[in-house]
């Protein structure tokens, strides 16, 4: 890793260079009920047909097609009911010619049956539990072969690839895995991310502010972001601007076994850059000058072999830096394909300025006359977290563009595309 002070990296190059430093974590096998929000480590092949047996999709009467051919309300087919088949029970009886069987939704179709006539199309329009089946039934309509029957293997065939590795397990995948009988699921280990803030001015929430102090907000933002992206947080709190304290904190994190050290502030090339000097002593640290705004240098390195990312201290810069760099790194650790950003073309309602770096500006996107329009959320100071709260998107000005006029089009990155936290 070079200590590169001279080259100006594009955002894409910096992202790629950072990603190259991360490896996907090993797999572990966990209980299905704990797997929501995790990432599949292996391809999943079905060991079952789904449905596992042909079954009825309605409450009704199982019949043979020929026996109901031409049936109508004023000319019903009248059939003896020879069996009553609730869900969960196999009928021992084969359905012979001229016979019907009452059958419930999800119950296995009896051998010999070809279709199910719903109760609504018979003279026995009864669904209440506990009501005995009639001795005979009048069928008011004809049926085609397979009507209201879910055939075995219709949805999934035994041996089929059903979920590829890298799939992010949403509630619907969890239910699907349950259908397949997967009690244990191979997932990648959750990335363990140690977070700390540095600065003598910072106090945690719950303490009153003395003159010159502010609440540490980055720790809370970053914790929520890490969790939202499937990571586990090791909270190391606030560390004073003091080399010993920084070193002790980093050592504590490394000894607990973490996959990423994530910090905000304290890394600027100024007088109080303790984090920088400590990391350099026991590892390596690079300052990458990235052609973006907001952005101090992106600080990346290793401390005792553990990857280290230093985000800027300013709360908006820390948030944007996380979204652009840390999110993809965590996704790679977790074995997930980072979901593509939700980028939309928007029309500007006001002129937007930049200094020519790739700029990420807080904006509100709304729909107006059938198109998406954008306006900025007030002053864009990188300490103004309120303007980020008011935003639902980051407007992206490409590098080299210093001005876009009102009425021009631009790209907006909708922030609502981030993952919803499921894991605790
Ligand atoms: P620094 O990178 O240490 O120069 O900090 C830049 C700015 O961000 C300063 O105004 C700090 O007070 C502020 N800042 C640093 N860390 C935090 C934090 N954890 N929460 C809120 N503001 C912070
Ligand atoms: Mg500071």
Coordinates of C-alpha atoms and ligand atoms in Angstrom, one line a residue:
X1 CA 0.0 0.0 0.0
X2 CA 1.5 3.2 -1.0
X3 CA 1.3 6.4 0.9
X4 CA 0.0 8.2 -2.0
X5 CA -0.2 12.0 -1.5
X6 CA 0.1 13.0 -5.1
X7 CA -2.4 11.2 -7.3
X8 CA -6.0 12.3 -7.4
X9 CA -8.2 9.3 -7.5
X10 CA -11.6 9.2 -9.0
X11 CA -14.4 8.0 -6.8
X12 CA -14.6 4.8 -8.9
X13 CA -10.9 4.1 -8.7
X14 CA -10.9 4.7 -4.9
X15 CA -13.8 2.4 -4.5
X16 CA -12.1 -0.4 -6.5
X17 CA -8.8 0.0 -4.7
X18 CA -10.6 -0.2 -1.3
X19 CA -12.6 -3.2 -2.3
X20 CA -9.5 -5.1 -3.5
X21 CA -8.3 -5.0 0.2
X22 CA -11.3 -7.0 1.4
X23 CA -12.0 -10.8 1.2
X24 CA -15.4 -12.4 1.8
X25 CA -15.7 -13.9 5.3
X26 CA -16.0 -17.7 5.8
X27 CA -19.3 -19.5 5.9
X28 CA -21.1 -20.8 9.0
X29 CA -24.2 -22.8 9.4
X30 CA -27.0 -21.2 11.4
X31 CA -30.6 -22.0 12.3
X32 CA -33.1 -20.9 9.7
X33 CA -35.0 -18.7 12.2
X34 CA -31.8 -16.6 12.7
X35 CA -31.0 -16.2 9.1
X36 CA -33.1 -13.2 8.0
X37 CA -30.8 -10.5 6.7
X38 CA -27.9 -12.8 6.2
X39 CA -26.2 -13.7 2.9
X40 CA -26.1 -17.3 1.5
X41 CA -22.7 -18.7 1.3
X42 CA -23.5 -21.6 -1.0
X43 CA -25.9 -22.5 -3.8
X44 CA -29.0 -24.1 -2.5
X45 CA -30.4 -27.1 -4.4
X46 CA -33.9 -28.5 -3.6
X47 CA -34.1 -31.9 -1.9
X48 CA -37.8 -31.9 -2.5
X49 CA -40.5 -31.4 -5.1
X50 CA -42.7 -28.4 -4.4
X51 CA -45.5 -29.1 -3.9
X52 CA -44.3 -32.4 -2.6
X53 CA -47.6 -34.2 -3.7
X54 CA -50.5 -33.2 -6.0
X55 CA -53.0 -31.3 -3.9
X56 CA -56.2 -29.3 -4.1
X57 CA -56.0 -25.5 -4.3
X58 CA -59.7 -25.2 -3.2
X59 CA -62.2 -26.5 -0.7
X60 CA -64.3 -28.7 -3.0
X61 CA -64.9 -32.1 -4.5
X62 CA -62.3 -34.2 -6.3
X63 CA -63.8 -35.8 -9.4
X64 CA -63.0 -37.4 -12.7
X65 CA -63.4 -35.2 -15.7
X66 CA -65.6 -37.5 -17.6
X67 CA -68.1 -37.7 -14.7
X68 CA -68.8 -33.9 -14.7
X69 CA -68.7 -33.4 -18.5
X70 CA -71.7 -31.2 -19.5
X71 CA -72.8 -30.6 -15.9
X72 CA -74.8 -27.4 -15.3
X73 CA -76.8 -25.8 -12.5
X74 CA -80.1 -27.0 -14.0
X75 CA -78.5 -30.3 -15.1
X76 CA -76.1 -31.3 -12.4
X77 CA -73.9 -34.4 -12.2
X78 CA -74.9 -36.3 -9.1
X79 CA -72.1 -38.3 -7.5
X80 CA -71.8 -40.3 -4.3
X81 CA -69.2 -38.9 -1.9
X82 CA -66.9 -41.9 -1.0
X83 CA -64.2 -40.2 1.0
X84 CA -63.5 -37.0 3.1
X85 CA -60.0 -35.8 2.8
X86 CA -58.7 -33.1 5.1
X87 CA -55.3 -31.4 4.7
X88 CA -52.6 -33.6 6.2
X89 CA -54.2 -36.9 5.5
X90 CA -53.8 -39.3 2.5
X91 CA -56.9 -41.0 1.3
X92 CA -56.4 -44.8 1.1
X93 CA -59.3 -44.9 -1.3
X94 CA -58.9 -44.7 -5.1
X95 CA -61.5 -42.6 -6.7
X96 CA -63.5 -44.8 -9.0
X97 CA -65.6 -43.8 -12.0
X98 CA -68.8 -42.0 -11.0
X99 CA -67.4 -41.1 -7.5
X100 CA -66.5 -37.9 -5.7
X101 CA -64.5 -37.1 -2.6
X102 CA -64.8 -34.1 -0.4
X103 CA -61.3 -32.4 -0.3
X104 CA -59.9 -29.5 1.6
X105 CA -57.3 -26.9 0.3
X106 CA -53.9 -28.4 0.6
X107 CA -55.1 -32.0 1.0
X108 CA -53.5 -34.7 -1.3
X109 CA -55.5 -35.5 -4.3
X110 CA -56.8 -39.1 -4.2
X111 CA -55.5 -41.6 -6.8
X112 CA -57.9 -41.5 -9.7
X113 CA -59.1 -37.9 -9.3
X114 CA -58.4 -35.5 -12.1
X115 CA -59.9 -32.2 -11.0
X116 CA -61.5 -30.4 -8.0
X117 CA -64.8 -28.6 -8.2
X118 CA -65.0 -25.8 -5.7
X119 CA -67.8 -26.0 -3.1
X120 CA -69.3 -22.8 -4.6
X121 CA -70.2 -24.8 -7.8
X122 CA -72.0 -27.6 -5.9
X123 CA -75.2 -27.9 -3.8
X124 CA -72.9 -28.3 -0.8
X125 CA -71.5 -24.8 -0.4
X126 CA -70.3 -25.3 3.1
X127 CA -66.7 -24.6 4.4
X128 CA -67.2 -24.7 8.2
X129 CA -65.0 -27.1 10.0
X130 CA -66.8 -30.0 11.7
X131 CA -69.6 -30.2 9.2
X132 CA -69.8 -33.8 7.9
X133 CA -69.4 -34.5 4.2
X134 CA -72.7 -35.2 2.4
X135 CA -73.6 -38.6 1.1
X136 CA -73.9 -37.3 -2.4
X137 CA -73.2 -34.1 -4.1
X138 CA -74.6 -32.2 -7.1
X139 CA -71.9 -30.8 -9.3
X140 CA -73.0 -27.7 -11.3
X141 CA -70.2 -27.4 -13.8
X142 CA -67.7 -29.3 -15.8
X143 CA -63.9 -29.2 -15.2
X144 CA -60.8 -29.6 -17.3
X145 CA -58.1 -32.1 -16.3
X146 CA -55.9 -30.6 -13.5
X147 CA -58.3 -27.8 -12.7
X148 CA -57.8 -26.5 -9.1
X149 CA -55.0 -29.1 -8.6
X150 CA -51.5 -28.1 -7.8
X151 CA -49.3 -30.8 -9.4
X152 CA -46.3 -32.3 -7.6
X153 CA -43.2 -30.3 -8.6
X154 CA -45.1 -27.5 -10.2
X155 CA -43.0 -24.8 -8.4
X156 CA -39.8 -26.6 -7.7
X157 CA -38.3 -29.8 -8.9
X158 CA -36.1 -32.0 -6.7
X159 CA -32.4 -31.3 -7.4
X160 CA -33.0 -27.9 -9.0
X161 CA -30.8 -24.8 -8.1
X162 CA -33.3 -22.6 -6.2
X163 CA -31.2 -19.9 -4.5
X164 CA -27.7 -19.0 -5.6
X165 CA -24.8 -18.1 -3.3
X166 CA -24.7 -14.4 -2.4
X167 CA -28.5 -14.2 -2.1
X168 CA -29.5 -11.8 0.6
X169 CA -32.1 -13.6 2.7
X170 CA -35.3 -11.5 3.0
X171 CA -38.4 -12.8 4.8
X172 CA -39.6 -14.4 1.6
X173 CA -36.4 -16.4 1.1
X174 CA -36.6 -17.5 4.8
X175 CA -40.1 -18.9 4.2
X176 CA -39.0 -20.5 0.9
X177 CA -36.1 -22.2 2.7
X178 CA -38.6 -23.5 5.3
X179 CA -40.7 -25.0 2.5
X180 CA -37.6 -26.8 1.4
X181 CA -37.0 -28.1 4.9
X182 CA -33.7 -26.3 5.5
X183 CA -33.3 -26.3 9.2
X184 CA -29.7 -25.0 8.9
X185 CA -28.6 -22.5 6.4
X186 CA -25.0 -21.8 5.1
X187 CA -24.4 -18.1 5.4
X188 CA -21.3 -16.0 5.5
X189 CA -20.3 -14.8 8.9
X190 CA -21.6 -11.4 9.8
X191 CA -18.9 -8.7 9.5
X192 CA -17.8 -7.5 12.8
X193 CA -17.1 -3.7 12.7
X194 CA -15.5 -1.9 15.5
X195 CA -16.5 1.8 15.7
X196 CA -15.1 4.7 17.6
X197 CA -15.2 8.4 17.5
X198 CA -12.2 10.5 18.4
X199 CA -12.2 14.0 19.7
X200 CA -11.8 15.8 23.1
X201 CA -14.9 17.8 22.3
X202 CA -17.2 14.8 22.1
X203 CA -19.5 13.5 24.8
X204 CA -22.0 10.7 24.5
X205 CA -25.7 11.1 24.4
X206 CA -27.1 11.3 27.9
X207 CA -24.5 13.7 29.2
X208 CA -25.1 17.4 29.4
X209 CA -22.8 19.6 27.3
X210 CA -20.1 21.7 28.9
X211 CA -18.9 24.8 27.1
X212 CA -17.0 23.8 24.0
X213 CA -18.5 20.3 23.9
X214 CA -20.8 18.6 21.3
X215 CA -22.6 15.3 21.3
X216 CA -20.9 12.5 19.5
X217 CA -23.3 11.8 16.6
X218 CA -21.1 9.9 14.2
X219 CA -21.0 6.8 16.5
X220 CA -24.7 6.6 16.4
X221 CA -25.1 7.2 12.7
X222 CA -22.3 4.7 11.8
X223 CA -23.7 2.1 14.2
X224 CA -27.1 2.3 12.5
X225 CA -25.5 2.2 9.0
X226 CA -23.4 -0.8 9.8
X227 CA -26.4 -2.7 11.2
X228 CA -28.5 -1.6 8.3
X229 CA -25.9 -3.2 6.0
X230 CA -25.8 -6.5 7.8
X231 CA -22.8 -5.9 10.0
X232 CA -22.4 -6.4 13.7
X233 CA -21.1 -3.4 15.8
X234 CA -18.5 -3.5 18.4
X235 CA -18.9 -0.1 20.0
X236 CA -15.7 1.4 21.4
X237 CA -17.2 4.7 22.2
X238 CA -15.4 8.0 22.3
X239 CA -11.6 8.0 22.4
X240 CA -9.8 11.1 23.6
X241 CA -7.2 12.9 21.4
X242 CA -4.4 10.9 23.0
X243 CA -2.1 8.4 21.4
X244 CA -2.2 6.0 24.3
X245 CA -6.0 5.9 24.4
X246 CA -6.2 5.4 20.7
X247 CA -3.7 2.5 20.8
X248 CA -5.5 0.8 23.7
X249 CA -8.8 1.1 22.0
X250 CA -7.5 -0.3 18.7
X251 CA -5.8 -3.2 20.6
X252 CA -8.9 -4.0 22.4
X253 CA -10.8 -4.2 19.2
X254 CA -8.3 -6.4 17.5
X255 CA -8.2 -8.8 20.4
X256 CA -12.0 -9.1 20.2
X257 CA -11.6 -10.2 16.6
X258 CA -13.0 -7.7 14.3
X259 CA -13.1 -7.5 10.5
X260 CA -13.0 -3.7 10.1
X261 CA -11.9 -0.8 12.3
X262 CA -14.1 2.2 11.5
X263 CA -13.4 5.5 12.9
X264 CA -14.4 9.1 12.3
X265 CA -12.4 12.2 12.8
X266 CA -8.9 12.5 14.1
X267 CA -7.3 11.7 10.9
X268 CA -6.9 15.1 9.3
X269 CA -3.3 16.0 8.4
X270 CA -3.2 18.5 11.3
X271 CA -1.9 18.8 14.8
X272 CA -4.2 16.3 16.5
X273 CA -3.8 13.4 14.2
X274 CA -3.2 10.8 16.9
X275 CA -5.1 8.1 15.1
X276 CA -2.9 8.5 12.1
X277 CA 0.4 8.1 14.0
X278 CA -0.8 5.2 16.1
X279 CA -2.0 3.2 13.1
X280 CA 1.2 3.9 11.2
X281 CA 3.3 2.6 14.1
X282 CA 1.6 -0.8 14.2
X283 CA 0.5 -1.1 10.6
X284 CA 0.2 1.0 7.6
X285 CA -1.9 4.0 6.6
X286 CA -2.6 5.6 3.3
X287 CA -4.2 9.0 2.5
X288 CA -6.0 8.7 -0.7
X289 CA -6.9 12.0 -2.3
X290 CA -10.3 11.4 -3.8
X291 CA -11.8 13.7 -6.3
X292 CA -15.0 14.2 -4.4
X293 CA -17.0 16.5 -2.3
X294 CA -17.6 16.2 0.6
X295 CA -14.3 14.6 1.2
X296 CA -11.2 15.0 3.1
X297 CA -8.7 12.4 2.1
X298 CA -10.1 8.8 2.4
X299 CA -7.9 7.2 5.0
X300 CA -7.3 3.5 4.6
X301 CA -4.9 1.1 6.1
X302 CA -4.3 -1.9 8.4
X303 CA -3.7 -2.0 12.1
X304 CA -2.3 -5.3 13.2
X305 CA -3.5 -6.8 9.9
X306 CA -7.1 -5.6 10.4
X307 CA -8.5 -3.2 7.8
X308 CA -8.9 0.3 9.0
X309 CA -11.1 3.0 7.4
X310 CA -10.9 6.6 8.7
X311 CA -13.9 8.7 7.8
X312 CA -14.0 12.5 8.2
X313 CA -15.3 13.9 11.4
X314 CA -17.9 16.1 9.9
X315 CA -21.2 14.3 10.3
X316 CA -22.4 14.7 6.7
X317 CA -19.0 13.8 5.3
X318 CA -18.9 10.7 7.5
X319 CA -22.3 9.6 6.3
X320 CA -21.5 10.1 2.6
X321 CA -18.1 8.5 3.0
X322 CA -19.8 5.5 4.5
X323 CA -22.3 5.2 1.7
X324 CA -19.7 5.4 -1.0
X325 CA -16.9 3.4 0.5
X326 CA -17.7 1.5 3.6
X327 CA -21.0 0.0 2.4
X328 CA -19.4 -1.8 -0.5
X329 CA -16.6 -3.0 1.7
X330 CA -19.1 -4.5 4.2
X331 CA -21.1 -6.0 1.4
X332 CA -17.9 -7.7 0.1
X333 CA -17.0 -9.0 3.6
X334 CA -20.6 -10.3 3.9
X335 CA -20.4 -12.1 0.6
X336 CA -23.2 -10.0 -0.9
X337 CA -23.4 -8.4 -4.2
X338 CA -23.7 -4.8 -3.3
X339 CA -27.1 -3.8 -4.6
X340 CA -26.9 -1.3 -7.4
X341 CA -27.5 2.3 -6.3
X342 CA -31.0 3.5 -7.0
X343 CA -30.0 6.4 -9.4
X344 CA -32.8 8.4 -11.0
X345 CA -32.7 11.2 -13.6
X346 CA -34.1 14.3 -12.1
X347 CA -34.8 17.8 -13.3
X348 CA -33.2 20.6 -11.2
X349 CA -35.6 23.2 -9.8
X350 CA -32.6 25.4 -8.9
X351 CA -29.1 26.0 -10.2
X352 CA -26.5 23.8 -8.5
X353 CA -22.8 24.7 -8.1
X354 CA -19.8 22.7 -7.5
X355 CA -16.0 23.2 -7.5
X356 CA -15.5 20.6 -10.2
X357 CA -15.0 17.6 -7.9
X358 CA -17.6 14.8 -8.0
X359 CA -20.1 16.2 -5.7
X360 CA -22.8 14.6 -3.5
X361 CA -25.4 17.2 -2.5
X362 CA -28.3 16.7 -0.2
X363 CA -31.6 17.0 -2.1
X364 CA -35.3 16.4 -1.9
X365 CA -36.7 14.5 -4.9
X366 CA -40.4 14.7 -5.6
X367 CA -42.7 14.1 -8.5
X368 CA -44.1 17.0 -10.4
X369 CA -46.0 16.8 -13.7
X370 CA -45.0 13.2 -14.3
X371 CA -41.3 13.7 -13.8
X372 CA -38.8 13.7 -10.9
X373 CA -37.6 17.1 -9.8
X374 CA -34.9 18.0 -7.3
X375 CA -34.1 20.9 -5.0
X376 CA -31.3 21.2 -2.5
X377 CA -32.1 21.1 1.3
X378 CA -30.6 24.3 2.4
X379 CA -27.0 25.1 3.1
X380 CA -24.6 22.3 2.3
X381 CA -22.2 22.7 5.2
X382 CA -20.7 19.3 6.0
X383 CA -21.6 19.7 9.7
X384 CA -25.3 20.4 8.9
X385 CA -26.9 17.0 9.6
X386 CA -30.3 18.6 9.6
X387 CA -30.1 19.1 5.8
X388 CA -29.3 15.4 5.4
X389 CA -32.3 14.6 7.5
X390 CA -34.5 16.7 5.3
X391 CA -33.0 15.0 2.2
X392 CA -34.2 11.8 0.5
X393 CA -31.5 11.7 -2.1
X394 CA -27.9 12.7 -2.9
X395 CA -27.6 14.7 -6.1
X396 CA -24.5 13.7 -7.9
X397 CA -22.6 16.2 -10.0
X398 CA -19.9 14.5 -12.1
X399 CA -16.3 15.7 -11.9
X400 CA -15.6 18.6 -14.2
X401 CA -19.1 20.0 -13.9
X402 CA -19.1 23.3 -12.0
X403 CA -22.6 24.5 -12.7
X404 CA -26.0 23.0 -13.7
X405 CA -28.7 25.5 -14.4
X406 CA -32.3 25.2 -13.2
X407 CA -34.2 23.0 -15.7
X408 CA -31.2 20.8 -16.5
X409 CA -31.1 17.1 -15.7
X410 CA -28.9 15.4 -13.1
X411 CA -28.5 12.1 -11.4
X412 CA -29.9 11.6 -7.9
X413 CA -29.0 8.7 -5.7
X414 CA -32.2 7.8 -3.7
X415 CA -31.2 7.0 -0.2
X416 CA -34.2 4.8 0.5
X417 CA -32.5 1.9 -1.3
X418 CA -30.5 0.9 1.7
X419 CA -31.2 -2.4 3.3
X420 CA -33.7 -2.5 6.1
X421 CA -32.2 -4.0 9.2
X422 CA -33.6 -7.4 10.1
X423 CA -30.8 -8.9 12.2
X424 CA -30.6 -7.7 15.8
Ligands
LIG1 P1 -11.9 16.5 12.8 O1 -11.9 15.5 11.7 O2 -11.5 15.9 14.1 O3 -11.1 17.7 12.4 O4 -13.4 16.9 13.0 C1 -14.1 17.7 12.0 C2 -15.4 18.2 12.5 O5 -16.3 17.1 12.8 C3 -15.3 19.0 13.8 O6 -16.2 20.0 13.8 C4 -15.6 18.0 14.9 O7 -16.1 18.6 16.1 C5 -16.7 17.2 14.2 N1 -16.8 15.9 14.7 C6 -15.8 15.0 14.8 N2 -16.2 13.8 15.3 C7 -17.5 13.9 15.5 C8 -18.5 13.0 16.0 N3 -18.2 11.8 16.4 N4 -19.8 13.5 16.1 C9 -20.1 14.7 15.7 N5 -19.2 15.6 15.2 C10 -17.9 15.2 15.1
LIG2 MG1 -11.1 16.2 16.1

